[in-house]
PDB file of C-alpha atoms in Angstrom:
ATOM      1  CA  ILE A 850     131.610 120.542  77.574  1.00 56.00           C
ATOM      2  CA  GLU A 851     133.455 120.231  80.903  1.00 63.00           C
ATOM      3  CA  SER A 852     130.850 121.645  83.204  1.00 88.00           C
ATOM      4  CA  LEU A 853     128.230 119.063  82.062  1.00 92.00           C
ATOM      5  CA  THR A 854     127.542 115.894  84.021  1.00 95.00           C
ATOM      6  CA  GLY A 855     125.009 113.271  83.637  1.00 96.00           C
ATOM      7  CA  PHE A 856     123.474 111.137  86.386  1.00 97.00           C
ATOM      8  CA  VAL A 857     120.981 108.172  86.871  1.00 98.00           C
ATOM      9  CA  GLY A 858     119.326 106.779  89.924  1.00 98.00           C
ATOM     10  CA  PHE A 859     117.182 104.150  90.977  1.00 98.00           C
ATOM     11  CA  SER A 860     115.415 103.264  94.279  1.00 97.00           C
ATOM     12  CA  TYR A 861     112.978 100.529  95.462  1.00 97.00           C
ATOM     13  CA  SER A 862     110.930 100.792  98.722  1.00 97.00           C
ATOM     14  CA  ARG A 863     108.376  99.119 100.837  1.00 96.00           C
ATOM     15  CA  GLU A 864     106.107 101.178 103.169  1.00 94.00           C
ATOM     16  CA  PRO A 865     103.883  99.348 105.685  1.00 93.00           C
ATOM     17  CA  GLN A 866     100.350 100.462 105.912  1.00 91.00           C
ATOM     18  CA  SER A 867      98.442 100.038 109.161  1.00 88.00           C
ATOM     19  CA  GLY A 868      94.706  99.442 109.068  1.00 88.00           C
ATOM     20  CA  PHE A 869      92.262  96.830 107.876  1.00 92.00           C
ATOM     21  CA  THR A 870      89.515  96.679 105.126  1.00 92.00           C
ATOM     22  CA  ARG A 871      85.939  96.692 106.166  1.00 90.00           C
ATOM     23  CA  ASP A 872      85.967  92.851 106.044  1.00 91.00           C
ATOM     24  CA  GLY A 873      88.981  92.588 108.308  1.00 91.00           C
ATOM     25  CA  GLN A 874      91.739  91.967 105.865  1.00 91.00           C
ATOM     26  CA  SER A 875      95.042  93.625 106.434  1.00 92.00           C
ATOM     27  CA  ILE A 876      96.608  95.905 103.739  1.00 91.00           C
ATOM     28  CA  GLU A 877      99.792  94.879 101.952  1.00 93.00           C
ATOM     29  CA  PRO A 878     102.736  97.319 102.148  1.00 95.00           C
ATOM     30  CA  ILE A 879     103.182  99.834  99.429  1.00 95.00           C
ATOM     31  CA  ARG A 880     105.835  99.013  97.009  1.00 97.00           C
ATOM     32  CA  ALA A 881     107.542 101.596  94.908  1.00 97.00           C
ATOM     33  CA  ASN A 882     110.077 101.767  92.123  1.00 97.00           C
ATOM     34  CA  PHE A 883     111.759 105.103  91.071  1.00 97.00           C
ATOM     35  CA  PHE A 884     114.022 105.796  88.137  1.00 98.00           C
ATOM     36  CA  GLU A 885     115.590 109.095  87.358  1.00 98.00           C
ATOM     37  CA  GLY A 886     118.077 110.336  84.808  1.00 98.00           C
ATOM     38  CA  GLY A 887     119.399 113.873  83.785  1.00 98.00           C
ATOM     39  CA  VAL A 888     122.190 116.343  83.344  1.00 97.00           C
ATOM     40  CA  LYS A 889     123.707 118.871  85.672  1.00 96.00           C
ATOM     41  CA  TRP A 890     125.349 121.975  84.189  1.00 95.00           C
ATOM     42  CA  GLN A 891     127.480 124.597  85.925  1.00 93.00           C
ATOM     43  CA  LEU A 892     126.975 128.183  84.859  1.00 89.00           C
ATOM     44  CA  PHE A 893     128.548 131.605  85.467  1.00 86.00           C
ATOM     45  CA  GLU A 894     131.923 130.280  86.405  1.00 85.00           C
ATOM     46  CA  GLY A 895     130.570 127.777  88.923  1.00 87.00           C
ATOM     47  CA  ARG A 896     128.199 130.374  90.697  1.00 90.00           C
ATOM     48  CA  ALA A 897     125.099 128.508  89.528  1.00 92.00           C
ATOM     49  CA  LEU A 898     124.005 124.983  88.753  1.00 94.00           C
ATOM     50  CA  ALA A 899     121.182 123.979  86.443  1.00 96.00           C
ATOM     51  CA  THR A 900     119.640 120.432  86.579  1.00 97.00           C
ATOM     52  CA  ALA A 901     117.396 118.762  84.195  1.00 97.00           C
ATOM     53  CA  SER A 902     115.844 115.451  84.731  1.00 98.00           C
ATOM     54  CA  MET A 903     113.276 112.956  83.710  1.00 98.00           C
ATOM     55  CA  TYR A 904     111.744 110.502  86.308  1.00 97.00           C
ATOM     56  CA  TYR A 905     109.285 107.567  86.570  1.00 98.00           C
ATOM     57  CA  LEU A 906     107.571 106.431  89.858  1.00 96.00           C
ATOM     58  CA  GLU A 907     105.473 103.328  90.198  1.00 96.00           C
ATOM     59  CA  ARG A 908     103.502 102.643  93.364  1.00 95.00           C
ATOM     60  CA  GLN A 909     101.704  99.360  94.032  1.00 96.00           C
ATOM     61  CA  ASN A 910      99.237  98.253  96.728  1.00 94.00           C
ATOM     62  CA  ILE A 911      98.112 101.867  97.341  1.00 92.00           C
ATOM     63  CA  ALA A 912      95.162 102.023  99.896  1.00 91.00           C
ATOM     64  CA  ILE A 913      92.758 105.016 100.706  1.00 88.00           C
ATOM     65  CA  GLU A 914      90.443 105.764 103.395  1.00 89.00           C
ATOM     66  CA  ASP A 915      87.072 103.959 102.687  1.00 88.00           C
ATOM     67  CA  PRO A 916      84.634 106.570 101.648  1.00 87.00           C
ATOM     68  CA  GLU A 917      81.682 104.740 103.467  1.00 89.00           C
ATOM     69  CA  ASN A 918      83.526 105.162 106.779  1.00 91.00           C
ATOM     70  CA  THR A 919      81.446 106.897 109.585  1.00 92.00           C
ATOM     71  CA  PRO A 920      83.441 109.499 111.616  1.00 91.00           C
ATOM     72  CA  GLU A 921      84.310 106.603 114.167  1.00 92.00           C
ATOM     73  CA  GLU A 922      85.683 104.354 111.534  1.00 91.00           C
ATOM     74  CA  PHE A 923      89.039 104.040 109.933  1.00 91.00           C
ATOM     75  CA  PHE A 924      88.635 101.353 107.349  1.00 93.00           C
ATOM     76  CA  LEU A 925      90.866 101.311 104.317  1.00 92.00           C
ATOM     77  CA  LEU A 926      90.094 100.418 100.670  1.00 89.00           C
ATOM     78  CA  PRO A 927      92.648  98.917  98.245  1.00 89.00           C
ATOM     79  CA  LEU A 928      93.038 101.408  95.544  1.00 88.00           C
ATOM     80  CA  GLY A 929      95.585  99.541  93.321  1.00 92.00           C
ATOM     81  CA  SER A 930      98.757 100.854  91.425  1.00 95.00           C
ATOM     82  CA  ALA A 931      99.710 104.255  90.017  1.00 95.00           C
ATOM     83  CA  GLU A 932     102.496 105.755  88.030  1.00 96.00           C
ATOM     84  CA  ILE A 933     104.007 109.294  87.644  1.00 96.00           C
ATOM     85  CA  LYS A 934     106.223 110.333  84.739  1.00 97.00           C
ATOM     86  CA  GLY A 935     107.812 113.733  84.846  1.00 97.00           C
ATOM     87  CA  PHE A 936     110.435 116.247  83.682  1.00 98.00           C
ATOM     88  CA  GLU A 937     111.971 118.629  86.046  1.00 97.00           C
ATOM     89  CA  LEU A 938     114.212 121.834  85.627  1.00 97.00           C
ATOM     90  CA  GLU A 939     116.018 123.467  88.459  1.00 97.00           C
ATOM     91  CA  VAL A 940     118.425 126.422  88.798  1.00 95.00           C
ATOM     92  CA  VAL A 941     120.200 127.453  91.948  1.00 96.00           C
ATOM     93  CA  GLY A 942     122.999 129.854  92.501  1.00 94.00           C
ATOM     94  CA  LYS A 943     124.692 132.704  94.229  1.00 91.00           C
ATOM     95  CA  LEU A 944     124.788 135.414  91.672  1.00 86.00           C
ATOM     96  CA  THR A 945     126.723 138.063  93.808  1.00 86.00           C
ATOM     97  CA  GLN A 946     128.197 138.034  97.236  1.00 84.00           C
ATOM     98  CA  ASN A 947     124.692 138.900  98.706  1.00 86.00           C
ATOM     99  CA  LEU A 948     122.146 137.611  96.229  1.00 88.00           C
ATOM    100  CA  SER A 949     121.132 133.948  95.941  1.00 92.00           C
ATOM    101  CA  VAL A 950     118.419 132.534  93.705  1.00 94.00           C
ATOM    102  CA  PHE A 951     116.436 129.322  93.389  1.00 95.00           C
ATOM    103  CA  GLY A 952     113.959 128.193  90.733  1.00 96.00           C
ATOM    104  CA  GLY A 953     112.363 125.045  89.745  1.00 97.00           C
ATOM    105  CA  PHE A 954     109.580 123.856  87.228  1.00 96.00           C
ATOM    106  CA  SER A 955     108.196 120.536  86.685  1.00 97.00           C
ATOM    107  CA  ILE A 956     105.720 118.716  84.301  1.00 97.00           C
ATOM    108  CA  GLN A 957     104.221 115.413  85.359  1.00 96.00           C
ATOM    109  CA  ASP A 958     101.708 112.983  84.300  1.00 96.00           C
ATOM    110  CA  SER A 959     100.000 110.612  86.825  1.00 95.00           C
ATOM    111  CA  LYS A 960      97.544 107.920  86.425  1.00 95.00           C
ATOM    112  CA  ILE A 961      96.061 104.833  88.061  1.00 93.00           C
ATOM    113  CA  THR A 962      97.145 101.851  86.240  1.00 94.00           C
ATOM    114  CA  GLU A 963      95.540  98.991  88.212  1.00 92.00           C
ATOM    115  CA  SER A 964      92.393  98.765  90.428  1.00 90.00           C
ATOM    116  CA  ASP A 965      89.404  96.790  91.407  1.00 84.00           C
ATOM    117  CA  GLN A 966      87.503 100.168  91.492  1.00 81.00           C
ATOM    118  CA  ASN A 967      86.323 101.820  88.153  1.00 85.00           C
ATOM    119  CA  ILE A 968      89.068 104.298  88.067  1.00 87.00           C
ATOM    120  CA  VAL A 969      91.912 102.909  85.819  1.00 92.00           C
ATOM    121  CA  GLY A 970      93.364 105.658  83.633  1.00 91.00           C
ATOM    122  CA  ASN A 971      92.130 108.596  86.123  1.00 92.00           C
ATOM    123  CA  ARG A 972      94.731 111.002  87.522  1.00 91.00           C
ATOM    124  CA  PHE A 973      96.421 110.112  90.803  1.00 84.00           C
ATOM    125  CA  ALA A 974      95.024 112.377  93.584  1.00 82.00           C
ATOM    126  CA  ASN A 975      97.214 115.317  94.811  1.00 86.00           C
ATOM    127  CA  VAL A 976      99.634 115.130  92.045  1.00 90.00           C
ATOM    128  CA  PRO A 977      99.725 118.394  90.085  1.00 92.00           C
ATOM    129  CA  SER A 978     100.346 118.487  86.303  1.00 95.00           C
ATOM    130  CA  PHE A 979     102.629 121.521  86.694  1.00 95.00           C
ATOM    131  CA  GLN A 980     104.608 122.933  89.590  1.00 95.00           C
ATOM    132  CA  TRP A 981     106.697 126.151  89.836  1.00 96.00           C
ATOM    133  CA  SER A 982     108.796 127.418  92.750  1.00 95.00           C
ATOM    134  CA  SER A 983     111.070 130.222  93.082  1.00 95.00           C
ATOM    135  CA  PHE A 984     113.043 132.072  95.804  1.00 94.00           C
ATOM    136  CA  VAL A 985     115.344 134.936  96.047  1.00 93.00           C
ATOM    137  CA  ASN A 986     117.419 135.710  99.065  1.00 90.00           C
ATOM    138  CA  TYR A 987     119.389 138.883  99.856  1.00 87.00           C
ATOM    139  CA  ASN A 988     122.048 139.033 102.608  1.00 84.00           C
ATOM    140  CA  GLY A 989     121.767 142.405 104.390  1.00 77.00           C
ATOM    141  CA  ALA A 990     125.627 142.600 104.985  1.00 73.00           C
ATOM    142  CA  GLY A 991     125.836 144.756 101.868  1.00 71.00           C
ATOM    143  CA  PHE A 992     123.933 147.352 103.704  1.00 74.00           C
ATOM    144  CA  GLY A 993     125.739 146.986 107.016  1.00 74.00           C
ATOM    145  CA  LEU A 994     123.047 144.621 108.376  1.00 73.00           C
ATOM    146  CA  LYS A 995     125.131 141.482 108.991  1.00 75.00           C
ATOM    147  CA  GLY A 996     122.920 138.567 110.059  1.00 74.00           C
ATOM    148  CA  LEU A 997     119.846 139.880 108.336  1.00 76.00           C
ATOM    149  CA  ASP A 998     118.599 138.041 105.265  1.00 78.00           C
ATOM    150  CA  LEU A 999     115.601 139.070 103.148  1.00 75.00           C
ATOM    151  CA  GLY A1000     113.825 136.406 101.122  1.00 80.00           C
ATOM    152  CA  LEU A1001     111.112 136.467  98.502  1.00 73.00           C
TER     153      LEU A1001
END
């Protein structure tokens, strides 16, 4: 299939964290590894592109705000490490001269993999299991309203 292309990607990062634990220890930088692989497929004679990918993200040295902080305190608590595994499907395209669409869906599983707290195996905070997004844009030039776009 000529319009099908595979891709792979990897990244490594270190992110400094500012703050200290309650006993005055500094917090190590967050370290992260990210792997992704998938395929891209052109549709409708090149007017649309679909992407399917799988990914894996590992973050180490995660710190959170100490739950024992008073309103005046900003101490951190080492949380540990977490991983996120997922699948993503995305479609973008310009279906007509004036109509563009975007849609995406992802399924992800997150969990805490290492911690001094009693939370290993728990889901990582603020990572949804499912996500969906969609957007449709119509260019008003078809109705003589050049420069006006309507989106939903």
